Amino acid sequence: MRYVLALDQGTTSSRAIVFDAAGQVVTLAQREFAQIFPQPGWVEHDAREIWATQHAVALEAIEKAGGAATIAAIGITNQRETTLLWDRATGEPVANAIVWQDRRTATRCDELRARGHAARVQQKTGLVIDAYFAGTKLEWLLDNVPGARARAEAGELAFGTIDSWLVWKLTGGRVHATDASNASRTMLFNLRTGAWDDELLKLLRVPRAVLPEVVASSGLVATTDATVLGTELPIAGIAGDQQAATFGQTCWSPGMAKNTYGTGCFMLMNTGGQRVTSRNRLLTTVGWRGPDGPTNLAYCLEGSVFMAGATVQWLRDGLQLIQSAPEVESLAAQVEDTGDVYLVPAFAGLGTPDWDGHARGTLVGMTRGTSRAHIARAALEAIALQSADVFAAMSRDAGIPLTELRVDGGASRNNLLMQMQADFLGVPVVRPQVTETTALGAAYLAGLATGFWADPAEIGRQWKVDRRFEPRLSERERVAKLARWREAVERAKGWTRT
């Protein structure tokens, strides 16, 4: 048997999944790693631990699959925007990675907007100016790590998002690369030219010498160093986690949309070769780049919710209301409704459509009768309600009503949450049989590049429905619920603004 190995490096864990030619999971290995919170609003990862966990699960998955000789190709998918700077000579990080959730550069983003750069940045990158993206994180590292800026200008340091870090480590430091989907999340990448942009580099004072080469999402990037995984293996696919999930959901035609329920929620709609400029504070992003040159790009509209599964983790670790994440469904089901309690999980600010880096988490509407179950149900509702805001914005930008939403990610297996999602959207929610679509998308990209799969049509036939959730709320009830939610959101905004 021959398989494809997907390395799925996420925000809270590193995973390795081996897929067969039918797109089915053969083996899976996973390890969590530490979340570092140096001060309020800051989130960091130890890149050494990321590599150690990713390397360990890759070896474990390969061994379970029958050894490295069974692996035809490797695809990489990763938490996006998380920013890392390392020494080219030693391969050692010069500081902890700054995670996508980190808000330390929110004030810098306020300054850039105040100076009138928002329209130009959106025109070139498709992004809003926000601390979410890698550009201001990189600028912060260059300014705050002693000697980093001078060393970067001298070509001694390398910048990368986590895909770049994994490629570097897998190749023994031979290859410094990122794909276009990850590059498009930096605020430094020009969507029209498909390349790093000098004007944006100047704006954020980023030396070009620190940047990785931008490569195709599906195509041979490099081969691994033989000492890393036991033999040389082709790295042939790279995509940020949400773009990979979109590809894995086979959302290849304009107008098709998916939502991934992971640490955050990320909804993407394929717009094909057209760069749609959002009028509703969505992002225009690269979906994936083909092998035929830097401008051979497929684009997506994206809405970003920062706290989804992480909200359930907070219930578990912060409040200790549950002992394990799956318990939230049964706890929330103990009550018929939230008792007018709303949780706005703006622990890392608000993403689409509010983009408020100064918002913070808020729990409103509690009475003496409020129980653990009410808070658990409010947490699940918050995930679905945030996604409903994104869906509404996406429908307005698309100019056509979206008739269904494909879903994936760990929390998509929560039936109560998926029913809530259908209720709040007013359209069916469709869950596929294989919900590991992020890793599967990376595998598909690598497998297509190496001939493991002949063409997209072969892959398209593998997508099958597991369950379809139909909306049950009346339109009047749905509208009232969304309006009440927006009242709660307004109470969370601007909390840390001085």
Short mmCIF file of C-alpha atoms in Angstrom, two decimals:
data_model
loop_
_atom_site.label_atom_id
_atom_site.label_comp_id
_atom_site.label_asym_id
_atom_site.label_seq_id
_atom_site.Cartn_x
_atom_site.Cartn_y
_atom_site.Cartn_z
CA MET A 1 0.00 0.00 0.00
CA ARG A 2 1.03 3.61 -0.63
CA TYR A 3 -0.21 6.53 1.40
CA VAL A 4 0.06 10.30 1.81
CA LEU A 5 1.17 11.79 5.13
CA ALA A 6 -0.43 15.06 6.27
CA LEU A 7 1.30 17.09 8.97
CA ASP A 8 -1.42 19.15 10.65
CA GLN A 9 0.25 21.65 12.96
CA GLY A 10 -2.52 23.37 14.90
CA THR A 11 -2.82 25.96 17.63
CA THR A 12 -3.05 23.54 20.54
CA SER A 13 -1.69 20.27 19.14
CA SER A 14 0.49 18.74 16.45
CA ARG A 15 -1.04 15.91 14.47
CA ALA A 16 0.06 13.54 11.75
CA ILE A 17 -2.54 11.69 9.68
CA VAL A 18 -1.92 9.07 7.02
CA PHE A 19 -4.52 8.84 4.24
CA ASP A 20 -5.08 6.10 1.68
CA ALA A 21 -6.08 6.52 -1.96
CA ALA A 22 -9.77 6.58 -0.99
CA GLY A 23 -9.19 9.62 1.26
CA GLN A 24 -9.73 7.55 4.40
CA VAL A 25 -7.71 7.87 7.61
CA VAL A 26 -5.23 5.01 8.00
CA THR A 27 -3.42 6.18 11.13
CA LEU A 28 -3.48 9.27 13.31
CA ALA A 29 -1.13 10.54 16.00
CA GLN A 30 -1.56 13.68 18.09
CA ARG A 31 0.22 15.53 20.89
CA GLU A 32 -0.74 18.74 22.65
CA PHE A 33 1.82 21.39 23.54
CA ALA A 34 2.00 24.29 25.97
CA GLN A 35 0.16 27.58 25.56
CA ILE A 36 2.19 30.49 26.97
CA PHE A 37 0.46 33.65 28.26
CA PRO A 38 3.20 36.09 29.40
CA GLN A 39 0.71 38.88 30.11
CA PRO A 40 -2.92 39.75 29.31
CA GLY A 41 -3.58 39.66 25.56
CA TRP A 42 -0.28 37.92 24.76
CA VAL A 43 -0.14 34.34 23.46
CA GLU A 44 3.07 32.53 22.60
CA HIS A 45 4.35 29.08 21.60
CA ASP A 46 7.75 27.50 21.99
CA ALA A 47 8.70 26.66 18.40
CA ARG A 48 11.10 23.98 19.63
CA GLU A 49 8.19 22.20 21.30
CA ILE A 50 6.09 22.58 18.16
CA TRP A 51 8.81 20.84 16.16
CA ALA A 52 9.39 18.17 18.81
CA THR A 53 5.70 17.25 18.93
CA GLN A 54 5.26 17.40 15.16
CA HIS A 55 8.34 15.27 14.55
CA ALA A 56 7.24 12.72 17.16
CA VAL A 57 3.73 12.28 15.77
CA ALA A 58 5.07 12.05 12.20
CA LEU A 59 7.37 9.19 13.21
CA GLU A 60 4.53 7.53 15.14
CA ALA A 61 2.06 7.75 12.25
CA ILE A 62 4.62 6.51 9.73
CA GLU A 63 5.48 3.53 11.91
CA LYS A 64 1.79 2.64 12.35
CA ALA A 65 1.31 2.84 8.57
CA GLY A 66 4.09 0.33 7.92
CA GLY A 67 7.18 2.50 7.63
CA ALA A 68 8.49 5.35 5.51
CA ALA A 69 8.52 3.20 2.37
CA THR A 70 4.71 3.38 2.33
CA ILE A 71 4.62 7.19 2.13
CA ALA A 72 4.32 8.65 -1.37
CA ALA A 73 4.29 12.34 -0.35
CA ILE A 74 3.95 14.79 2.54
CA GLY A 75 1.47 17.65 2.78
CA ILE A 76 1.74 20.37 5.40
CA THR A 77 -1.06 22.43 6.89
CA ASN A 78 -0.64 24.83 9.76
CA GLN A 79 -2.04 27.37 12.16
CA ARG A 80 -1.78 30.58 10.18
CA GLU A 81 -0.34 34.01 11.08
CA THR A 82 1.66 32.63 14.04
CA THR A 83 5.01 34.35 13.61
CA LEU A 84 8.50 33.03 14.20
CA LEU A 85 12.02 34.37 13.77
CA TRP A 86 15.02 32.04 13.88
CA ASP A 87 18.78 31.98 13.36
CA ARG A 88 19.71 30.69 9.90
CA ALA A 89 23.05 29.30 11.11
CA THR A 90 21.87 27.41 14.20
CA GLY A 91 18.19 26.87 13.36
CA GLU A 92 17.30 28.12 16.82
CA PRO A 93 14.38 30.53 17.42
CA VAL A 94 15.43 33.93 18.74
CA ALA A 95 12.19 34.21 20.74
CA ASN A 96 8.93 32.40 21.29
CA ALA A 97 6.54 32.37 18.36
CA ILE A 98 3.81 35.03 18.58
CA VAL A 99 0.49 33.23 18.09
CA TRP A 100 -2.25 34.46 15.76
CA GLN A 101 -4.48 35.14 18.80
CA ASP A 102 -1.93 37.55 20.31
CA ARG A 103 -3.08 41.18 20.64
CA ARG A 104 0.17 42.93 21.63
CA THR A 105 0.28 44.93 18.40
CA ALA A 106 -3.32 46.19 18.57
CA THR A 107 -2.19 49.72 19.41
CA ARG A 108 0.29 49.68 16.50
CA CYS A 109 -2.59 48.69 14.23
CA ASP A 110 -4.66 51.59 15.60
CA GLU A 111 -1.78 53.88 14.66
CA LEU A 112 -1.52 52.50 11.11
CA ARG A 113 -5.24 53.00 10.58
CA ALA A 114 -5.09 56.51 12.03
CA ARG A 115 -2.32 57.35 9.56
CA GLY A 116 -4.65 56.42 6.69
CA HIS A 117 -3.11 53.13 5.54
CA ALA A 118 -6.21 50.91 5.83
CA ALA A 119 -7.52 51.35 2.28
CA ARG A 120 -4.11 50.80 0.67
CA VAL A 121 -3.42 47.71 2.76
CA GLN A 122 -6.82 46.24 1.87
CA GLN A 123 -6.33 47.06 -1.82
CA LYS A 124 -2.98 45.26 -1.95
CA THR A 125 -3.44 42.42 0.54
CA GLY A 126 -7.19 41.89 0.82
CA LEU A 127 -6.81 42.20 4.61
CA VAL A 128 -7.91 44.66 7.25
CA ILE A 129 -5.18 46.11 9.46
CA ASP A 130 -5.30 43.96 12.57
CA ALA A 131 -2.95 42.40 15.13
CA TYR A 132 -4.22 39.01 13.94
CA PHE A 133 -1.90 39.05 10.94
CA ALA A 134 1.81 38.28 10.89
CA GLY A 135 3.16 41.62 9.65
CA THR A 136 2.96 43.65 12.85
CA LYS A 137 4.02 40.61 14.89
CA LEU A 138 7.20 40.35 12.81
CA GLU A 139 7.79 44.09 13.18
CA TRP A 140 7.42 43.71 16.96
CA LEU A 141 10.00 40.88 17.07
CA LEU A 142 12.46 42.90 15.01
CA ASP A 143 12.05 45.86 17.34
CA ASN A 144 11.98 44.04 20.68
CA VAL A 145 14.37 41.09 20.43
CA PRO A 146 17.85 42.55 21.13
CA GLY A 147 19.88 42.83 17.93
CA ALA A 148 17.17 41.22 15.79
CA ARG A 149 16.68 44.06 13.31
CA ALA A 150 20.39 44.43 12.50
CA ARG A 151 20.80 40.67 12.22
CA ALA A 152 17.74 40.39 9.97
CA GLU A 153 19.03 43.14 7.68
CA ALA A 154 22.35 41.25 7.49
CA GLY A 155 20.54 38.11 6.34
CA GLU A 156 21.29 36.16 9.51
CA LEU A 157 17.67 35.57 10.55
CA ALA A 158 14.73 33.85 8.88
CA PHE A 159 11.06 34.75 9.31
CA GLY A 160 8.31 32.28 8.79
CA THR A 161 4.86 31.17 9.68
CA ILE A 162 4.71 27.64 11.05
CA ASP A 163 4.69 25.98 7.61
CA SER A 164 8.06 27.61 6.90
CA TRP A 165 9.43 26.39 10.22
CA LEU A 166 8.36 22.81 9.48
CA VAL A 167 9.85 22.87 5.97
CA TRP A 168 13.10 24.24 7.41
CA LYS A 169 13.30 21.52 10.05
CA LEU A 170 12.22 18.71 7.71
CA THR A 171 14.89 19.65 5.18
CA GLY A 172 17.66 20.15 7.72
CA GLY A 173 17.71 23.90 7.07
CA ARG A 174 18.14 23.61 3.30
CA VAL A 175 14.83 25.19 2.27
CA HIS A 176 13.20 28.43 3.45
CA ALA A 177 9.77 28.57 1.82
CA THR A 178 6.10 29.30 2.35
CA ASP A 179 3.11 28.86 0.07
CA ALA A 180 0.93 31.63 -1.28
CA SER A 181 -1.99 30.89 1.06
CA ASN A 182 0.19 31.46 4.13
CA ALA A 183 2.01 34.42 2.55
CA SER A 184 -1.35 36.09 1.98
CA ARG A 185 -1.88 36.22 5.77
CA THR A 186 1.14 38.39 6.52
CA MET A 187 -0.02 41.88 5.40
CA LEU A 188 3.15 41.88 3.26
CA PHE A 189 1.92 39.96 0.19
CA ASN A 190 0.42 41.57 -2.93
CA LEU A 191 -2.56 39.58 -4.22
CA ARG A 192 -2.29 41.02 -7.72
CA THR A 193 1.39 40.25 -8.30
CA GLY A 194 1.51 37.11 -6.14
CA ALA A 195 4.73 38.35 -4.52
CA TRP A 196 6.10 40.22 -1.51
CA ASP A 197 5.36 43.94 -1.83
CA ASP A 198 8.09 46.57 -1.38
CA GLU A 199 5.69 49.30 -0.26
CA LEU A 200 4.28 47.09 2.49
CA LEU A 201 7.73 45.95 3.56
CA LYS A 202 8.71 49.59 3.94
CA LEU A 203 5.54 50.41 5.87
CA LEU A 204 6.28 47.73 8.48
CA ARG A 205 10.08 48.12 8.21
CA VAL A 206 10.65 44.47 7.28
CA PRO A 207 13.94 43.67 5.46
CA ARG A 208 13.42 41.52 2.38
CA ALA A 209 16.38 39.32 3.42
CA VAL A 210 14.32 37.76 6.19
CA LEU A 211 11.50 36.50 3.94
CA PRO A 212 10.91 32.96 2.65
CA GLU A 213 10.45 32.07 -1.01
CA VAL A 214 6.77 31.86 -1.99
CA VAL A 215 5.97 28.53 -3.68
CA ALA A 216 2.93 26.75 -5.08
CA SER A 217 0.45 25.16 -2.68
CA SER A 218 0.50 22.00 -4.80
CA GLY A 219 3.90 21.16 -6.23
CA LEU A 220 7.24 19.68 -5.21
CA VAL A 221 8.76 22.05 -2.65
CA ALA A 222 11.63 19.93 -1.37
CA THR A 223 12.59 16.51 -0.11
CA THR A 224 13.09 15.80 3.54
CA ASP A 225 16.53 15.21 4.94
CA ALA A 226 16.98 11.44 5.19
CA THR A 227 17.90 11.65 8.88
CA VAL A 228 14.63 13.33 9.88
CA LEU A 229 12.04 10.69 8.98
CA GLY A 230 14.29 7.79 8.04
CA THR A 231 14.35 8.41 4.30
CA GLU A 232 13.97 11.20 1.76
CA LEU A 233 10.30 12.00 1.14
CA PRO A 234 8.80 14.66 -1.16
CA ILE A 235 7.11 17.66 0.47
CA ALA A 236 4.56 18.43 -2.24
CA GLY A 237 1.71 20.34 -0.63
CA ILE A 238 1.45 23.33 1.72
CA ALA A 239 -1.60 25.36 2.71
CA GLY A 240 -2.77 27.29 5.72
CA ASP A 241 -5.25 25.29 7.75
CA GLN A 242 -8.40 27.04 6.57
CA GLN A 243 -7.44 26.97 2.90
CA ALA A 244 -6.52 23.31 3.24
CA ALA A 245 -9.91 22.58 4.79
CA THR A 246 -11.64 24.40 1.92
CA PHE A 247 -9.71 22.25 -0.55
CA GLY A 248 -10.45 19.11 1.47
CA GLN A 249 -14.16 19.95 1.43
CA THR A 250 -13.88 20.08 -2.40
CA CYS A 251 -15.19 23.67 -2.41
CA TRP A 252 -13.59 24.23 -5.80
CA SER A 253 -16.40 26.14 -7.54
CA PRO A 254 -17.16 29.82 -6.94
CA GLY A 255 -19.91 30.24 -4.36
CA MET A 256 -19.14 27.08 -2.38
CA ALA A 257 -18.48 27.74 1.32
CA LYS A 258 -17.25 25.84 4.36
CA ASN A 259 -16.79 26.55 8.06
CA THR A 260 -14.10 24.88 10.18
CA TYR A 261 -14.68 24.52 13.92
CA GLY A 262 -11.25 24.34 15.53
CA THR A 263 -9.60 26.62 18.05
CA GLY A 264 -11.36 29.38 16.13
CA CYS A 265 -14.00 29.26 13.40
CA PHE A 266 -13.06 30.16 9.86
CA MET A 267 -15.56 30.42 7.06
CA LEU A 268 -14.28 30.55 3.49
CA MET A 269 -16.14 30.95 0.22
CA ASN A 270 -14.42 30.19 -3.07
CA THR A 271 -14.51 33.14 -5.51
CA GLY A 272 -12.39 31.43 -8.19
CA GLY A 273 -9.95 33.65 -10.06
CA GLN A 274 -11.78 36.81 -8.97
CA ARG A 275 -10.44 38.92 -6.12
CA VAL A 276 -13.63 40.12 -4.46
CA THR A 277 -13.15 43.25 -2.37
CA SER A 278 -15.36 42.93 0.69
CA ARG A 279 -17.82 45.65 1.60
CA ASN A 280 -18.63 43.89 4.89
CA ARG A 281 -15.22 43.60 6.56
CA LEU A 282 -14.45 40.13 5.30
CA LEU A 283 -10.97 39.24 4.13
CA THR A 284 -9.89 38.53 0.58
CA THR A 285 -7.31 35.78 0.74
CA VAL A 286 -5.45 33.31 -1.46
CA GLY A 287 -7.14 29.92 -1.39
CA TRP A 288 -4.26 28.10 -3.08
CA ARG A 289 -1.69 28.63 -5.79
CA GLY A 290 -1.29 26.21 -8.67
CA PRO A 291 2.05 25.14 -10.12
CA ASP A 292 1.86 27.42 -13.18
CA GLY A 293 3.35 30.63 -11.81
CA PRO A 294 2.86 33.20 -9.04
CA THR A 295 -0.37 34.68 -10.39
CA ASN A 296 -2.15 31.32 -10.85
CA LEU A 297 -4.19 31.90 -7.72
CA ALA A 298 -7.60 30.80 -6.52
CA TYR A 299 -9.14 33.33 -4.14
CA CYS A 300 -11.56 33.12 -1.23
CA LEU A 301 -13.57 35.45 0.93
CA GLU A 302 -12.98 34.68 4.59
CA GLY A 303 -14.55 35.47 7.91
CA SER A 304 -12.58 34.80 11.08
CA VAL A 305 -13.91 33.94 14.54
CA PHE A 306 -11.05 33.82 17.03
CA MET A 307 -12.60 31.73 19.80
CA ALA A 308 -14.56 28.53 19.06
CA GLY A 309 -13.08 25.32 20.43
CA ALA A 310 -10.89 27.56 22.59
CA THR A 311 -14.09 28.71 24.31
CA VAL A 312 -14.83 25.12 25.31
CA GLN A 313 -11.22 24.76 26.46
CA TRP A 314 -11.79 27.80 28.68
CA LEU A 315 -14.85 26.13 30.22
CA ARG A 316 -12.65 23.09 30.90
CA ASP A 317 -9.36 24.66 32.00
CA GLY A 318 -10.33 28.14 33.17
CA LEU A 319 -13.71 27.63 34.85
CA GLN A 320 -13.38 23.85 35.30
CA LEU A 321 -17.06 23.39 34.49
CA ILE A 322 -16.25 20.23 32.53
CA GLN A 323 -13.45 17.69 32.68
CA SER A 324 -13.19 17.02 28.93
CA ALA A 325 -14.32 18.98 25.88
CA PRO A 326 -16.91 16.42 24.65
CA GLU A 327 -18.80 16.80 27.97
CA VAL A 328 -19.99 20.26 26.94
CA GLU A 329 -22.68 18.82 24.65
CA SER A 330 -24.41 16.75 27.33
CA LEU A 331 -24.09 19.55 29.91
CA ALA A 332 -25.57 22.14 27.55
CA ALA A 333 -28.41 19.76 26.66
CA GLN A 334 -29.58 19.72 30.29
CA VAL A 335 -31.38 23.03 29.70
CA GLU A 336 -33.78 24.03 26.91
CA ASP A 337 -32.23 27.48 26.46
CA THR A 338 -29.65 29.78 28.02
CA GLY A 339 -32.12 31.71 30.15
CA ASP A 340 -31.18 34.86 28.21
CA VAL A 341 -27.51 34.42 29.17
CA TYR A 342 -24.97 35.34 26.47
CA LEU A 343 -21.26 34.65 26.46
CA VAL A 344 -19.21 36.84 24.09
CA PRO A 345 -15.85 35.00 23.97
CA ALA A 346 -13.77 37.99 22.93
CA PHE A 347 -10.77 36.72 24.92
CA ALA A 348 -8.52 37.63 21.99
CA GLY A 349 -10.61 40.49 20.65
CA LEU A 350 -13.33 40.21 18.03
CA GLY A 351 -12.76 39.15 14.43
CA THR A 352 -15.24 39.39 11.56
CA PRO A 353 -17.29 41.55 11.22
CA ASP A 354 -16.33 43.75 14.21
CA TRP A 355 -12.51 43.65 14.12
CA ASP A 356 -12.13 45.06 17.61
CA GLY A 357 -8.77 44.16 19.13
CA HIS A 358 -9.77 45.92 22.33
CA ALA A 359 -12.89 43.83 22.99
CA ARG A 360 -12.74 41.29 25.80
CA GLY A 361 -14.81 38.35 26.98
CA THR A 362 -18.17 39.16 28.49
CA LEU A 363 -20.86 37.06 30.20
CA VAL A 364 -24.17 38.91 30.47
CA GLY A 365 -27.72 38.19 31.57
CA MET A 366 -26.97 35.99 34.58
CA THR A 367 -29.40 35.61 37.47
CA ARG A 368 -29.38 33.51 40.65
CA GLY A 369 -30.96 30.79 38.55
CA THR A 370 -28.06 30.61 36.10
CA SER A 371 -26.34 27.22 36.23
CA ARG A 372 -23.29 25.48 34.77
CA ALA A 373 -25.57 24.12 32.05
CA HIS A 374 -26.77 27.60 31.04
CA ILE A 375 -23.18 28.83 30.71
CA ALA A 376 -22.20 25.74 28.71
CA ARG A 377 -25.14 26.24 26.37
CA ALA A 378 -24.29 29.95 26.01
CA ALA A 379 -20.74 28.96 25.06
CA LEU A 380 -21.98 26.67 22.27
CA GLU A 381 -24.46 29.30 21.11
CA ALA A 382 -21.65 31.87 21.01
CA ILE A 383 -19.69 29.72 18.56
CA ALA A 384 -22.71 29.39 16.28
CA LEU A 385 -23.80 33.02 16.63
CA GLN A 386 -20.35 34.37 15.76
CA SER A 387 -20.38 32.18 12.65
CA ALA A 388 -23.88 33.42 11.79
CA ASP A 389 -22.52 36.99 11.76
CA VAL A 390 -19.83 35.90 9.31
CA PHE A 391 -22.31 34.00 7.14
CA ALA A 392 -24.56 37.05 6.86
CA ALA A 393 -21.63 39.25 5.81
CA MET A 394 -20.52 36.66 3.27
CA SER A 395 -23.99 36.43 1.75
CA ARG A 396 -24.07 40.21 1.32
CA ASP A 397 -20.63 40.28 -0.32
CA ALA A 398 -21.42 37.36 -2.59
CA GLY A 399 -24.56 39.04 -3.85
CA ILE A 400 -26.30 35.66 -3.85
CA PRO A 401 -27.96 33.76 -0.99
CA LEU A 402 -25.76 30.91 0.23
CA THR A 403 -27.97 27.83 0.32
CA GLU A 404 -25.93 25.53 2.58
CA LEU A 405 -22.77 25.42 4.67
CA ARG A 406 -20.28 22.55 4.69
CA VAL A 407 -18.68 22.03 8.09
CA ASP A 408 -15.62 20.27 9.47
CA GLY A 409 -13.19 20.35 12.37
CA GLY A 410 -13.36 18.72 15.79
CA ALA A 411 -16.40 20.62 17.10
CA SER A 412 -18.42 19.78 13.97
CA ARG A 413 -18.95 16.37 15.57
CA ASN A 414 -21.03 18.11 18.28
CA ASN A 415 -24.59 17.51 17.05
CA LEU A 416 -26.15 20.10 19.36
CA LEU A 417 -23.76 22.78 18.10
CA MET A 418 -24.43 21.88 14.48
CA GLN A 419 -28.20 22.07 15.04
CA MET A 420 -27.73 25.48 16.65
CA GLN A 421 -25.69 26.53 13.63
CA ALA A 422 -28.42 25.53 11.18
CA ASP A 423 -31.02 27.31 13.33
CA PHE A 424 -29.06 30.57 13.46
CA LEU A 425 -28.14 30.51 9.75
CA GLY A 426 -31.55 29.53 8.46
CA VAL A 427 -29.96 27.13 5.93
CA PRO A 428 -28.87 23.48 6.13
CA VAL A 429 -25.51 22.56 7.64
CA VAL A 430 -23.85 19.59 5.95
CA ARG A 431 -21.21 17.45 7.68
CA PRO A 432 -19.11 15.08 5.57
CA GLN A 433 -18.17 11.54 6.54
CA VAL A 434 -14.52 12.54 6.84
CA THR A 435 -14.30 15.58 9.13
CA GLU A 436 -10.47 15.65 9.09
CA THR A 437 -10.71 17.90 6.06
CA THR A 438 -7.86 20.22 7.04
CA ALA A 439 -5.33 17.39 6.99
CA LEU A 440 -7.12 15.79 4.04
CA GLY A 441 -6.79 19.01 2.01
CA ALA A 442 -3.03 19.06 2.61
CA ALA A 443 -2.86 15.41 1.58
CA TYR A 444 -4.88 16.12 -1.58
CA LEU A 445 -2.57 19.00 -2.56
CA ALA A 446 0.50 16.80 -2.10
CA GLY A 447 -1.07 13.78 -3.75
CA LEU A 448 -2.16 15.70 -6.84
CA ALA A 449 1.36 17.11 -7.26
CA THR A 450 2.93 13.65 -7.15
CA GLY A 451 0.35 11.72 -9.18
CA PHE A 452 -0.99 9.82 -6.17
CA TRP A 453 -4.39 11.08 -7.30
CA ALA A 454 -4.85 11.51 -11.02
CA ASP A 455 -6.97 14.67 -11.00
CA PRO A 456 -9.45 16.67 -8.90
CA ALA A 457 -12.37 14.69 -10.34
CA GLU A 458 -11.07 11.53 -8.67
CA ILE A 459 -10.93 13.36 -5.36
CA GLY A 460 -14.34 14.96 -5.83
CA ARG A 461 -16.00 11.55 -5.94
CA GLN A 462 -14.70 10.79 -2.43
CA TRP A 463 -16.69 13.53 -0.64
CA LYS A 464 -19.79 12.01 1.03
CA VAL A 465 -22.42 13.37 3.43
CA ASP A 466 -22.51 12.07 7.00
CA ARG A 467 -25.42 14.18 8.27
CA ARG A 468 -27.49 17.13 7.18
CA PHE A 469 -28.86 19.49 9.85
CA GLU A 470 -32.03 21.37 8.84
CA PRO A 471 -33.01 24.65 10.55
CA ARG A 472 -35.84 24.40 13.08
CA LEU A 473 -36.27 27.99 14.27
CA SER A 474 -38.89 30.20 12.68
CA GLU A 475 -37.58 33.26 10.86
CA ARG A 476 -39.03 35.49 13.58
CA GLU A 477 -37.26 33.53 16.32
CA ARG A 478 -33.99 33.52 14.38
CA VAL A 479 -34.00 37.28 13.77
CA ALA A 480 -34.81 37.99 17.43
CA LYS A 481 -31.99 35.71 18.60
CA LEU A 482 -29.43 37.37 16.35
CA ALA A 483 -30.54 40.85 17.45
CA ARG A 484 -30.19 39.92 21.13
CA TRP A 485 -26.73 38.50 20.41
CA ARG A 486 -25.64 41.75 18.81
CA GLU A 487 -26.72 43.61 21.97
CA ALA A 488 -24.36 41.39 23.96
CA VAL A 489 -21.52 41.94 21.48
CA GLU A 490 -21.82 45.70 21.86
CA ARG A 491 -21.22 45.31 25.61
CA ALA A 492 -17.90 43.52 24.95
CA LYS A 493 -16.41 46.09 22.59
CA GLY A 494 -13.59 48.46 23.38
CA TRP A 495 -12.91 47.18 26.92
CA THR A 496 -9.12 47.72 26.89
CA ARG A 497 -9.15 50.94 24.88
CA THR A 498 -7.52 53.82 26.75
#
